[in-house]
Short mmCIF file of C-alpha atoms and ligand atoms in Angstrom, two decimals:
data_model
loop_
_atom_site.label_atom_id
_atom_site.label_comp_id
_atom_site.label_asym_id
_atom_site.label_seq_id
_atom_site.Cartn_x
_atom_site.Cartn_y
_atom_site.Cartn_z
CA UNK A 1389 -6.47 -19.84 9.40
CA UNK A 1390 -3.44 -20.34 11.37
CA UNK A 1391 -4.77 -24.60 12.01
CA UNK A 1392 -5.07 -24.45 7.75
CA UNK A 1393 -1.42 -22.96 7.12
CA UNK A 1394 0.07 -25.45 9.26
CA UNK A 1395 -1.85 -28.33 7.47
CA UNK A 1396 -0.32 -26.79 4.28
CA UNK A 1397 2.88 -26.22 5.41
CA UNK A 1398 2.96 -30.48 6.04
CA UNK A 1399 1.65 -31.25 3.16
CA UNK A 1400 4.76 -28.65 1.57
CA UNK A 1401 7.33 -30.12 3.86
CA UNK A 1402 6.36 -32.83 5.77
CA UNK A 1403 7.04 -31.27 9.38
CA UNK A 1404 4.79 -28.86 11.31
CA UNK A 1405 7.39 -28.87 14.49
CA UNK A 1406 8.26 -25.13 16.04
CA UNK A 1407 6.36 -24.06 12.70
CA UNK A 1408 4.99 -20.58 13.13
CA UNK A 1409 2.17 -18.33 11.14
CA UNK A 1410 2.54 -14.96 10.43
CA UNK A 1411 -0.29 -12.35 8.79
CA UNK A 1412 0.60 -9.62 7.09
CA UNK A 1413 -2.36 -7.48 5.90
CA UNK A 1414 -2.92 -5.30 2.60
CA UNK A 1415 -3.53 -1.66 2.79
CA UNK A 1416 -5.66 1.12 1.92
CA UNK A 1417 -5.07 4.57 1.72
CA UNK A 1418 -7.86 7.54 2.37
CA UNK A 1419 -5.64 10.35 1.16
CA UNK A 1420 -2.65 10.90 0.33
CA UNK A 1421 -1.68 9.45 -2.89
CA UNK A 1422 1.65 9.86 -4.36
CA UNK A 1423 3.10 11.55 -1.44
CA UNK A 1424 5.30 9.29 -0.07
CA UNK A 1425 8.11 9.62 -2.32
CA UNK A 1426 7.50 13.42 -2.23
CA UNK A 1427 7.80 13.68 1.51
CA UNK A 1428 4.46 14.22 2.02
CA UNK A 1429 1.56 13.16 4.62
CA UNK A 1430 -0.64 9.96 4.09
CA UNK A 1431 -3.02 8.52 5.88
CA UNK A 1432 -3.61 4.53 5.10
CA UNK A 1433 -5.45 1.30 7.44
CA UNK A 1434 -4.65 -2.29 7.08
CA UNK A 1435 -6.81 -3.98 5.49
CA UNK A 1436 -8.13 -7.84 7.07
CA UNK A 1437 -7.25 -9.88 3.77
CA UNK A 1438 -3.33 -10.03 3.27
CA UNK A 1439 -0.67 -12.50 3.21
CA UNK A 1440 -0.35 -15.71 5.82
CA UNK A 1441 3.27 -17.13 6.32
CA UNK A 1442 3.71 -20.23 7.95
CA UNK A 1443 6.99 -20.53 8.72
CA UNK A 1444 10.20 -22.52 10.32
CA UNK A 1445 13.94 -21.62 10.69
CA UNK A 1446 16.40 -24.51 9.44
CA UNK A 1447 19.75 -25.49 10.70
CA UNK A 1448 21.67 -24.29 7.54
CA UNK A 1449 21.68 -21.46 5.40
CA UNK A 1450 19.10 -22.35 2.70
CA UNK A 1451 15.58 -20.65 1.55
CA UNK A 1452 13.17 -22.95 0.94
CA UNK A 1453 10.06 -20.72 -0.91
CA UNK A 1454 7.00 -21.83 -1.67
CA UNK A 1455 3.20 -20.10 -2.10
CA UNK A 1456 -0.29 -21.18 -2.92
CA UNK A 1457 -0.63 -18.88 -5.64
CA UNK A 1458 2.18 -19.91 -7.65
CA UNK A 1459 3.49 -23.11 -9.15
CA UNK A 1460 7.31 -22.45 -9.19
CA UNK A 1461 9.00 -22.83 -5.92
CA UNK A 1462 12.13 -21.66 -5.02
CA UNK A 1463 15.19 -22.45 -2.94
CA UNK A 1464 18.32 -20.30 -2.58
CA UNK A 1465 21.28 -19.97 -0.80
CA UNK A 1466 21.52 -16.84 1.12
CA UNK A 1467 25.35 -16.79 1.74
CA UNK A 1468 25.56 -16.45 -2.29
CA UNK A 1469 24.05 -13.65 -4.21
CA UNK A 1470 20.69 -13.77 -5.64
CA UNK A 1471 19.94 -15.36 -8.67
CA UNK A 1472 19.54 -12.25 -11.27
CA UNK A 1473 15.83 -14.22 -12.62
CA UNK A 1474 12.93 -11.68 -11.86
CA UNK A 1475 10.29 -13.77 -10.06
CA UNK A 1476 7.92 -13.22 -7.42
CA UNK A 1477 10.20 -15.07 -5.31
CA UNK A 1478 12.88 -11.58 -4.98
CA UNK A 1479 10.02 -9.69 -2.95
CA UNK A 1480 10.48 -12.82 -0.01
CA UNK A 1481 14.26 -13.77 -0.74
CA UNK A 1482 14.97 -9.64 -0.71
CA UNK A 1483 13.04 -9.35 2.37
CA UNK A 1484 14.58 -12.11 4.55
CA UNK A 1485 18.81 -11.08 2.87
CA UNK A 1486 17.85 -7.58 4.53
CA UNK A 1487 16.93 -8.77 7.50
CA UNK A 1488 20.10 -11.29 8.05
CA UNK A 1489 22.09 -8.54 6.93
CA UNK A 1490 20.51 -6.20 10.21
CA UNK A 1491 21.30 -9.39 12.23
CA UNK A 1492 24.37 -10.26 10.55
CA UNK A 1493 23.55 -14.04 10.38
CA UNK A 1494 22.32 -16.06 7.84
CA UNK A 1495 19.44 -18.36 9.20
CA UNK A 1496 18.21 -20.57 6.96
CA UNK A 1497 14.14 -20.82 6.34
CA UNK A 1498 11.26 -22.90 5.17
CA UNK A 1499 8.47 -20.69 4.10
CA UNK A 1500 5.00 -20.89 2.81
CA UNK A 1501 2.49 -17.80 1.87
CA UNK A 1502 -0.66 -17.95 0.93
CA UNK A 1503 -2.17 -15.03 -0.05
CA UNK A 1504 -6.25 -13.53 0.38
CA UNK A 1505 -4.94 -10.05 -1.26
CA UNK A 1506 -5.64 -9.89 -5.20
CA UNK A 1507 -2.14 -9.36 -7.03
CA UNK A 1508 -1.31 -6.08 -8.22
CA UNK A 1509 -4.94 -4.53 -7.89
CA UNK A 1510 -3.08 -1.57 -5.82
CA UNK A 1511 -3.49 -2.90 -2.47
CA UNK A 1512 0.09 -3.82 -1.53
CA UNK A 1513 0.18 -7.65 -2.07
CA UNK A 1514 3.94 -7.14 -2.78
CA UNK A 1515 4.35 -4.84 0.01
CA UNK A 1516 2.73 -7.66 2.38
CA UNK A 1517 4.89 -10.16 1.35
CA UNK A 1518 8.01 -8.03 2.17
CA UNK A 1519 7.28 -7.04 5.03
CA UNK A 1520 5.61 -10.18 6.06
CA UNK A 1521 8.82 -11.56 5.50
CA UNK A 1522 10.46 -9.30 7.35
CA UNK A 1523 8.82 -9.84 10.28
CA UNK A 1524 8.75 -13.55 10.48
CA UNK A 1525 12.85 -13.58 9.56
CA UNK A 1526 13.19 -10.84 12.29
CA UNK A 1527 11.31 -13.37 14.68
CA UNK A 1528 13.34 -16.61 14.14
CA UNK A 1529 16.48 -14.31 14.32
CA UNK A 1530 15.22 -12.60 17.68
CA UNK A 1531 15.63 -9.59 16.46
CA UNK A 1532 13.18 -6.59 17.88
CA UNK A 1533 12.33 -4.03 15.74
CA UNK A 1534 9.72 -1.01 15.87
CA UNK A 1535 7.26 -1.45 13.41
CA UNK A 1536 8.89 1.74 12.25
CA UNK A 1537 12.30 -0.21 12.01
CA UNK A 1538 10.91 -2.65 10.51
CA UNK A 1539 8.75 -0.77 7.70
CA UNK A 1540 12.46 0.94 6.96
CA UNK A 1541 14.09 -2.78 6.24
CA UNK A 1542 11.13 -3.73 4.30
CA UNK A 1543 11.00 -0.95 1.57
CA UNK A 1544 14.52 -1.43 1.50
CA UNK A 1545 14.50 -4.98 0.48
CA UNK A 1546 11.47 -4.20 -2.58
CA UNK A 1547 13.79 -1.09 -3.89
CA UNK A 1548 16.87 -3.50 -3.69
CA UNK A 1549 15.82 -6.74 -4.60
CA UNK A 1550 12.33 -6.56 -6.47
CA UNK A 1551 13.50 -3.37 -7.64
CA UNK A 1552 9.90 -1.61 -7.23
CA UNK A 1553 10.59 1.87 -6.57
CA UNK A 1554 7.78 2.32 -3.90
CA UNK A 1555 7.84 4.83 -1.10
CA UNK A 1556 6.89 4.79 2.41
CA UNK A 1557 3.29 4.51 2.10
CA UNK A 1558 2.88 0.32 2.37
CA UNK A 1559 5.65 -0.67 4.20
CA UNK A 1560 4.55 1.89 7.24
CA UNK A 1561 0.43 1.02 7.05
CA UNK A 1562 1.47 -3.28 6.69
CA UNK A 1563 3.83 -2.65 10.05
CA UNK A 1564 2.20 -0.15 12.10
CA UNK A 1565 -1.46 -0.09 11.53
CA UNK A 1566 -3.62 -0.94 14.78
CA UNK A 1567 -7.19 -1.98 14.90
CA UNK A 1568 -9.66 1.17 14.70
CA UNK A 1569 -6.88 3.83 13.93
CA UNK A 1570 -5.40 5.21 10.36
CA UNK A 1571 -2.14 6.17 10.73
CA UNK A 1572 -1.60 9.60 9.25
CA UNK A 1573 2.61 9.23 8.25
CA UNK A 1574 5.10 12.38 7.72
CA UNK A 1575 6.88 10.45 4.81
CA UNK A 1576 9.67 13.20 5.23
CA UNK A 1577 10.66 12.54 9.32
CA UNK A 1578 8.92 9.24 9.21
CA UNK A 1579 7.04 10.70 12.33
CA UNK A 1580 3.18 9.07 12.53
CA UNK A 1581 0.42 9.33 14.40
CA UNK A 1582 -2.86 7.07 15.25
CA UNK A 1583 -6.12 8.95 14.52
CA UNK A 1584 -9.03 7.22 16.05
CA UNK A 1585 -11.81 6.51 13.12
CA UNK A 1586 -15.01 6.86 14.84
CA UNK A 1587 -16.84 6.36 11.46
CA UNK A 1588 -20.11 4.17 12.87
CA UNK A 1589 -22.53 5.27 9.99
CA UNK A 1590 -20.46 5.55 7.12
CA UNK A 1591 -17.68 2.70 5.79
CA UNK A 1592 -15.21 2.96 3.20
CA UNK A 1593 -15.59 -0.01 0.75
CA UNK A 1594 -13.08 -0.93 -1.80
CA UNK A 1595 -13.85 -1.43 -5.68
CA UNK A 1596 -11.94 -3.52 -7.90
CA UNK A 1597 -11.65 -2.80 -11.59
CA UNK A 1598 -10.54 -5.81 -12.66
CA UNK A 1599 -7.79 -3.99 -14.39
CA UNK A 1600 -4.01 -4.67 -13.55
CA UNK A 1601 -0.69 -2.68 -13.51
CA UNK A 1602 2.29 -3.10 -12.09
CA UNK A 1603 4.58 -0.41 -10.18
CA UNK A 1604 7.73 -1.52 -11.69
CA UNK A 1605 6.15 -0.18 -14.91
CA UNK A 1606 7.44 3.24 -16.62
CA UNK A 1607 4.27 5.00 -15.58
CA UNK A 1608 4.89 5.05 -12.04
CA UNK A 1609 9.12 5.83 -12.47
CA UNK A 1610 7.81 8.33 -14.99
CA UNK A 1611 5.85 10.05 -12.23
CA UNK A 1612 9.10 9.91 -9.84
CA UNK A 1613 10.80 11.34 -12.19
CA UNK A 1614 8.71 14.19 -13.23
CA UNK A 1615 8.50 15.10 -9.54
CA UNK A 1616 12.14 15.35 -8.79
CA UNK A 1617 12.12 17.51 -11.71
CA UNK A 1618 9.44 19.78 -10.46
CA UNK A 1619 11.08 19.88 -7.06
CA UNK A 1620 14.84 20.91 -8.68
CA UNK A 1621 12.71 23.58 -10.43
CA UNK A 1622 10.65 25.13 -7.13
CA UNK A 1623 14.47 24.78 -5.02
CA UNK A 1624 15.20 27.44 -7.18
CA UNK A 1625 12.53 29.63 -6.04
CA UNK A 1626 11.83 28.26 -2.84
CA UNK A 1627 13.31 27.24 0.46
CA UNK A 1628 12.50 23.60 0.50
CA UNK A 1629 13.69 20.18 1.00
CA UNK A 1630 10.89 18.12 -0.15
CA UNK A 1631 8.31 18.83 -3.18
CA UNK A 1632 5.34 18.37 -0.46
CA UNK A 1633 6.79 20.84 1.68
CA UNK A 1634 5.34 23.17 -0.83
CA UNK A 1635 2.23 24.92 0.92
CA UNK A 1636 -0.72 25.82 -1.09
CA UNK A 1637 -0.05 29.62 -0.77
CA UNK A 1638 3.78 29.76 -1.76
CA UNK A 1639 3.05 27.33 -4.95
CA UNK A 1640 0.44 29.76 -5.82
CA UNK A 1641 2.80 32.68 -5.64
CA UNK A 1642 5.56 31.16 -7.92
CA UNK A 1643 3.35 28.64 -10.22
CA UNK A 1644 3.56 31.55 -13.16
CA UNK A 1645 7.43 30.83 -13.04
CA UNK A 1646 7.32 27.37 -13.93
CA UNK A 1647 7.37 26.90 -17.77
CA UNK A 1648 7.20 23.16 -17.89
CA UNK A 1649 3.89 22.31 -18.06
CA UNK A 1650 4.15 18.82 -16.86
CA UNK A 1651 5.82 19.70 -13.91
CA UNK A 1652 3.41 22.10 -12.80
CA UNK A 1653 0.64 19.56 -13.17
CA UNK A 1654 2.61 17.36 -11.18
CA UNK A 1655 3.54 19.98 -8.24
CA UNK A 1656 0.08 21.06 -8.46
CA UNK A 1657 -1.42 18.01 -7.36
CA UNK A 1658 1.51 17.20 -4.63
CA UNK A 1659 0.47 20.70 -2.95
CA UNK A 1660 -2.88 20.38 -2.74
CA UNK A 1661 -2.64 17.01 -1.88
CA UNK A 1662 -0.66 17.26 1.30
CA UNK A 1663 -2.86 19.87 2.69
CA UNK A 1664 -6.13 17.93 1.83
CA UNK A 1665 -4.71 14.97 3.44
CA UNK A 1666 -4.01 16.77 7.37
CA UNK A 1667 -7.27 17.93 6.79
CA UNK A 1668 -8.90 14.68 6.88
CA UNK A 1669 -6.78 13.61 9.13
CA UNK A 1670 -9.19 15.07 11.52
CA UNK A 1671 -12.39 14.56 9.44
CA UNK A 1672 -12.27 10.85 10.71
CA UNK A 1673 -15.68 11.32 12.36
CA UNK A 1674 -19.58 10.91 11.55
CA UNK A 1675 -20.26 14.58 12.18
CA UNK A 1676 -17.21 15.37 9.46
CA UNK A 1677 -18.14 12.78 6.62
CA UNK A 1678 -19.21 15.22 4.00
CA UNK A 1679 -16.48 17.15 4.64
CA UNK A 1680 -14.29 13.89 3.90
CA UNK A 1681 -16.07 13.27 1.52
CA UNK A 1682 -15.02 16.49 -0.59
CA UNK A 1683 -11.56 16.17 0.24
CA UNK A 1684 -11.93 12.57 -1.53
CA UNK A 1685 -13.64 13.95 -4.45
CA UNK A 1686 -10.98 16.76 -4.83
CA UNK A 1687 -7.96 14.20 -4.34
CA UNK A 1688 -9.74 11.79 -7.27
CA UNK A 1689 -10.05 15.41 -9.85
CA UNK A 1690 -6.14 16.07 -9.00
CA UNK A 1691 -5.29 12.38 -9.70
CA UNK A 1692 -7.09 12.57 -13.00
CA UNK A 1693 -6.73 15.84 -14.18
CA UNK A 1694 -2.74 17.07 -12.96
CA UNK A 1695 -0.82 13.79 -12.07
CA UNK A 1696 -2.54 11.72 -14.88
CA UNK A 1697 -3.01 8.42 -13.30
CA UNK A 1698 -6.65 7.55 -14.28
CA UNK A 1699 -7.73 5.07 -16.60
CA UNK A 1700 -11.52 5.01 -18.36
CA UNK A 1701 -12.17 2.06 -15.97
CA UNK A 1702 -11.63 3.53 -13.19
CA UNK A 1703 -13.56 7.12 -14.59
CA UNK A 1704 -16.42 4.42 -14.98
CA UNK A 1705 -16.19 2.83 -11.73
CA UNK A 1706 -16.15 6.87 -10.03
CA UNK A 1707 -18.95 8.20 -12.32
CA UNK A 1708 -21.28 5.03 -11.53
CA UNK A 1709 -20.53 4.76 -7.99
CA UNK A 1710 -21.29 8.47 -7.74
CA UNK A 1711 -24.98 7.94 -8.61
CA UNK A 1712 -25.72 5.07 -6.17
CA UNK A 1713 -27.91 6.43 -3.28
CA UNK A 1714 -25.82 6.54 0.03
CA UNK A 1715 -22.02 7.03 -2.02
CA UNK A 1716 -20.40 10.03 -0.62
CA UNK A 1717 -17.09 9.98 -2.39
CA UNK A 1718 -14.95 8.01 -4.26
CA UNK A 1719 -11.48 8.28 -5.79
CA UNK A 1720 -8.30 6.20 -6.94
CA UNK A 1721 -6.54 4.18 -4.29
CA UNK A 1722 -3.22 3.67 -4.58
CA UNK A 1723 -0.92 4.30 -7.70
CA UNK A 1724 -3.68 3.91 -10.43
CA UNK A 1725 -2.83 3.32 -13.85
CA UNK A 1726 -5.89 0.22 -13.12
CA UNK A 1727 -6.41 -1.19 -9.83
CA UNK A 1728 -9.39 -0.39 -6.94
CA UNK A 1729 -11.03 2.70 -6.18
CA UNK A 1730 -12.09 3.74 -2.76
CA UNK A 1731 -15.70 4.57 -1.91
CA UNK A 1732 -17.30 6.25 1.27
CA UNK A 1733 -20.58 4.95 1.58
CA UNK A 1734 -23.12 5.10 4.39
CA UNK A 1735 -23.13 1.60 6.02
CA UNK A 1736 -26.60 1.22 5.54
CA UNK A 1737 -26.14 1.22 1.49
CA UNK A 1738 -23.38 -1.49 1.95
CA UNK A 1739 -25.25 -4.38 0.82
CA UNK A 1740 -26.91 -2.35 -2.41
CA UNK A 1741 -23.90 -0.21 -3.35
CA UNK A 1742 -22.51 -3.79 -3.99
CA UNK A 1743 -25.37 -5.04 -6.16
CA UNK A 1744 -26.10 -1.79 -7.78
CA UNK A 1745 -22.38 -1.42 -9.11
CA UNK A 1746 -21.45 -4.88 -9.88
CA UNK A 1747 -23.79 -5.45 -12.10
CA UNK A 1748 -23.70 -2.18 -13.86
CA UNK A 1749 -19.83 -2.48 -14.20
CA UNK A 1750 -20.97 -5.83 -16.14
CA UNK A 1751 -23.02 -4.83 -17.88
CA UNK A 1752 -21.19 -1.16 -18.95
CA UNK A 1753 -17.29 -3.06 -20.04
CA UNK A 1754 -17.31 -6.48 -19.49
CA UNK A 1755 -15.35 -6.65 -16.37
CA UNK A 1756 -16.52 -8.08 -13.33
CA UNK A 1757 -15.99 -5.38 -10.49
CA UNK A 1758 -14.90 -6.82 -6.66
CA UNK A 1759 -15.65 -5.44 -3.20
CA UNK A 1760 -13.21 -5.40 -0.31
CA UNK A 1761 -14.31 -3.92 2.97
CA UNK A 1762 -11.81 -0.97 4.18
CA UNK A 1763 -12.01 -1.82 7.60
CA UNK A 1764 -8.75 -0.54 9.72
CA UNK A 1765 -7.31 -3.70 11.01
CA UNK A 1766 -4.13 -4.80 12.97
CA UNK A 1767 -0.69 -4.25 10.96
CA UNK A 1768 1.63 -7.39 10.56
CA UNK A 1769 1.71 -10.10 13.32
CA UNK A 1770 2.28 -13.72 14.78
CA UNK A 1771 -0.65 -15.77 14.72
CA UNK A 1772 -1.75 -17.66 17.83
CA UNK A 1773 -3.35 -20.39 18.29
CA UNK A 1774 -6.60 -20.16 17.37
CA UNK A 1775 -6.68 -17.44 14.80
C1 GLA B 226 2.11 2.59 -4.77
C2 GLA B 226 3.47 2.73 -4.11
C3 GLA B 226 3.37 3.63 -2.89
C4 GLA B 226 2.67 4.96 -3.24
C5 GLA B 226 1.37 4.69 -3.96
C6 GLA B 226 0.68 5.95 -4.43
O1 GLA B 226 1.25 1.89 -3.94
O2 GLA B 226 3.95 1.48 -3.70
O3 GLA B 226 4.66 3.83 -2.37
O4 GLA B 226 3.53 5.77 -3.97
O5 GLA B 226 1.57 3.85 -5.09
O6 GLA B 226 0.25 6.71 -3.36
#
């Protein structure tokens, strides 16, 4: 892939000189959904299709932006503000303005993405361009960072500039995620961990409904909203910082004092969430897959029934892959409101889980469903040659 950028990044402009290619993968999350901006635990992989930047710094201060995927291109100068236009464009220009800002320089870049990730199905293709971004502006300025560092810039520069209002949860899988591990995040102290999958019979698969939303949408604010509301209301009764710090036991001894009904709902499933989620933090294991397998389940009912974020697509997509022999689990991944759901399948059924649910998703709505293997890959990196 890296040989293909560079052949793209000629054709785009005409040099492939001290070029460089940069991957930033998409991500998947087993549990943990809507956590992050409640200080919760998650526990997401990188996924291998994401975002490839091919990329070269210039002698003055301009951004030079193009992509595959989309026809406008773009070219700013970085020592002026941005233009106000929305565009895909803010996710890159936002990312690489944060970065020079760390660095205090302004370097000047040509840039090219191309992108394997399918836009706004809930698997971070905004995230990995941000934080691809990042990284490759954080390279041609020699600047360092952690991937924890770096994950901090990068949801930075999508609240700022792209104003998406996401949490914790895609910046820290795209920039820390290693080959073989999930990374099980404290959203609250940014503390994480690597818990070794050792998942040999079973898989998680992706499904894609077809369906699209996106996170700058009222829905998700809506959500955030209704959550700081339910956490102003437990503060009262509770000594807490954070609505996940909420255990299980103390909701349950206050949940008769909280009137508003929606922000019960919404606490409800932020409690039990949390707890499910360090609990399968160390079902990561063939011996514990059933057990994983009702956390899932559990974690998809909450989603649905108390924070409201299922659609009848993605109710089809969970009742039907529920009935195909070898499909443990599945539930929403990622914000919902449309988008993928995750499956836990033994491997064995991989190749006629596939079959079996594409073509009764056809044949139920219309929609043609798509697969994407979960597999926990590398987080965001330079290409070499080869690759
Ligand atoms: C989106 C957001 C994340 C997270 C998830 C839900 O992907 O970008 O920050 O809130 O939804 O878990």
């Amino acid at each position: 892939m890296r040989k293909q950028m560079l052949f793209w990044f000629n054709e785009a402009f005409g040099y492939t000189d001290a070029v460089q290619v940069f991957f930033s993968p998409g991500r998947f999350n087993i549990l943990g959904e809507h956590l992050d901006y409640n200080g919760g635990h998650v526990l997401p992989g990188a996924m291998e299709l994401g975002t490839y930047i091919a990329a070269a710094a210039r002698s003055d201060t301009l951004l030079n932006i193009r992509s595959r995927q989309m026809q406008d291109a773009c070219m700013v100068d970085l020592t002026k503000p941005l233009p106000a236009e929305k565009g895909w464009w803010r996710y890159v220009a936002g990312a690489v303005v944060t970065i020079c800002q760390q660095a205090r320089k302004f370097q000047g870049l040509d840039l090219l993405l191309h992108s394997t990730l399918p836009i706004g199905a809930g698997l971070s293709s905004s995230a990995s361009v941000t934080a691809g971004t990042a990284y490759a502006t954080a390279y041609f300025l020699q600047l360092h960072p952690s991937c924890a560092e770096l994950a901090v810039w990068s949801k930075r520069a999508e609240n700022e500039f792209a104003g998406v209002p996401c949490g914790y949860l895609d910046p820290f899988a795209i920039c820390c995620a290693r080959r073989g591990y999930a990374l099980l995040l404290n959203c609250s102290s940014l503390h994480y961990r690597y818990i070794p999958v050792h998942m040999h019979a079973y898989a998680f698969i992706i499904v894609d409904s077809g369906t699209r939303r996106t996170l700058a949408e009222a829905p998700f604010k809506q959500r955030a909203e209704e959550c700081a509301h339910a956490k102003r209301m437990l503060r009262r009764l509770l000594p807490i910082e954070e609505l996940a710090d909420v255990t299980p036991h103390q909701f349950y001894s206050v949940a008769h004092w909280m009137v508003d009904e929606v922000a019960y709902r919404r606490a409800r499933h932020v409690v039990g969430e949390n707890a499910r989620v360090l609990t399968a933090a160390e079902s990561l294991n063939d011996a514990t897959a059933h057990r994983l397998a009702r956390l899932m389940h559990a974690s998809h009912v909450s989603l649905r029934d108390y924070y409201e974020v299922s659609t009848p697509q993605l109710e089809l997509l969970v009742a039907m892959t529920r009935t195909v022999p070898g499909c443990l689990a599945t539930r929403i991944s990622g914000a919902g409101f449309g988008g993928c759901v995750l499956s836990l399948i033994r491997r064995s059924a991989y190749a006629h889980f596939i079959d079996v649910v594409s073509e009764k998703y056809r044949k139920a709505c219309g929609f043609d469903a798509a697969f994407y293997p979960a597999d926990f890959s590398d987080g965001v990196r330079l290409l070499t040659a080869g690759e």
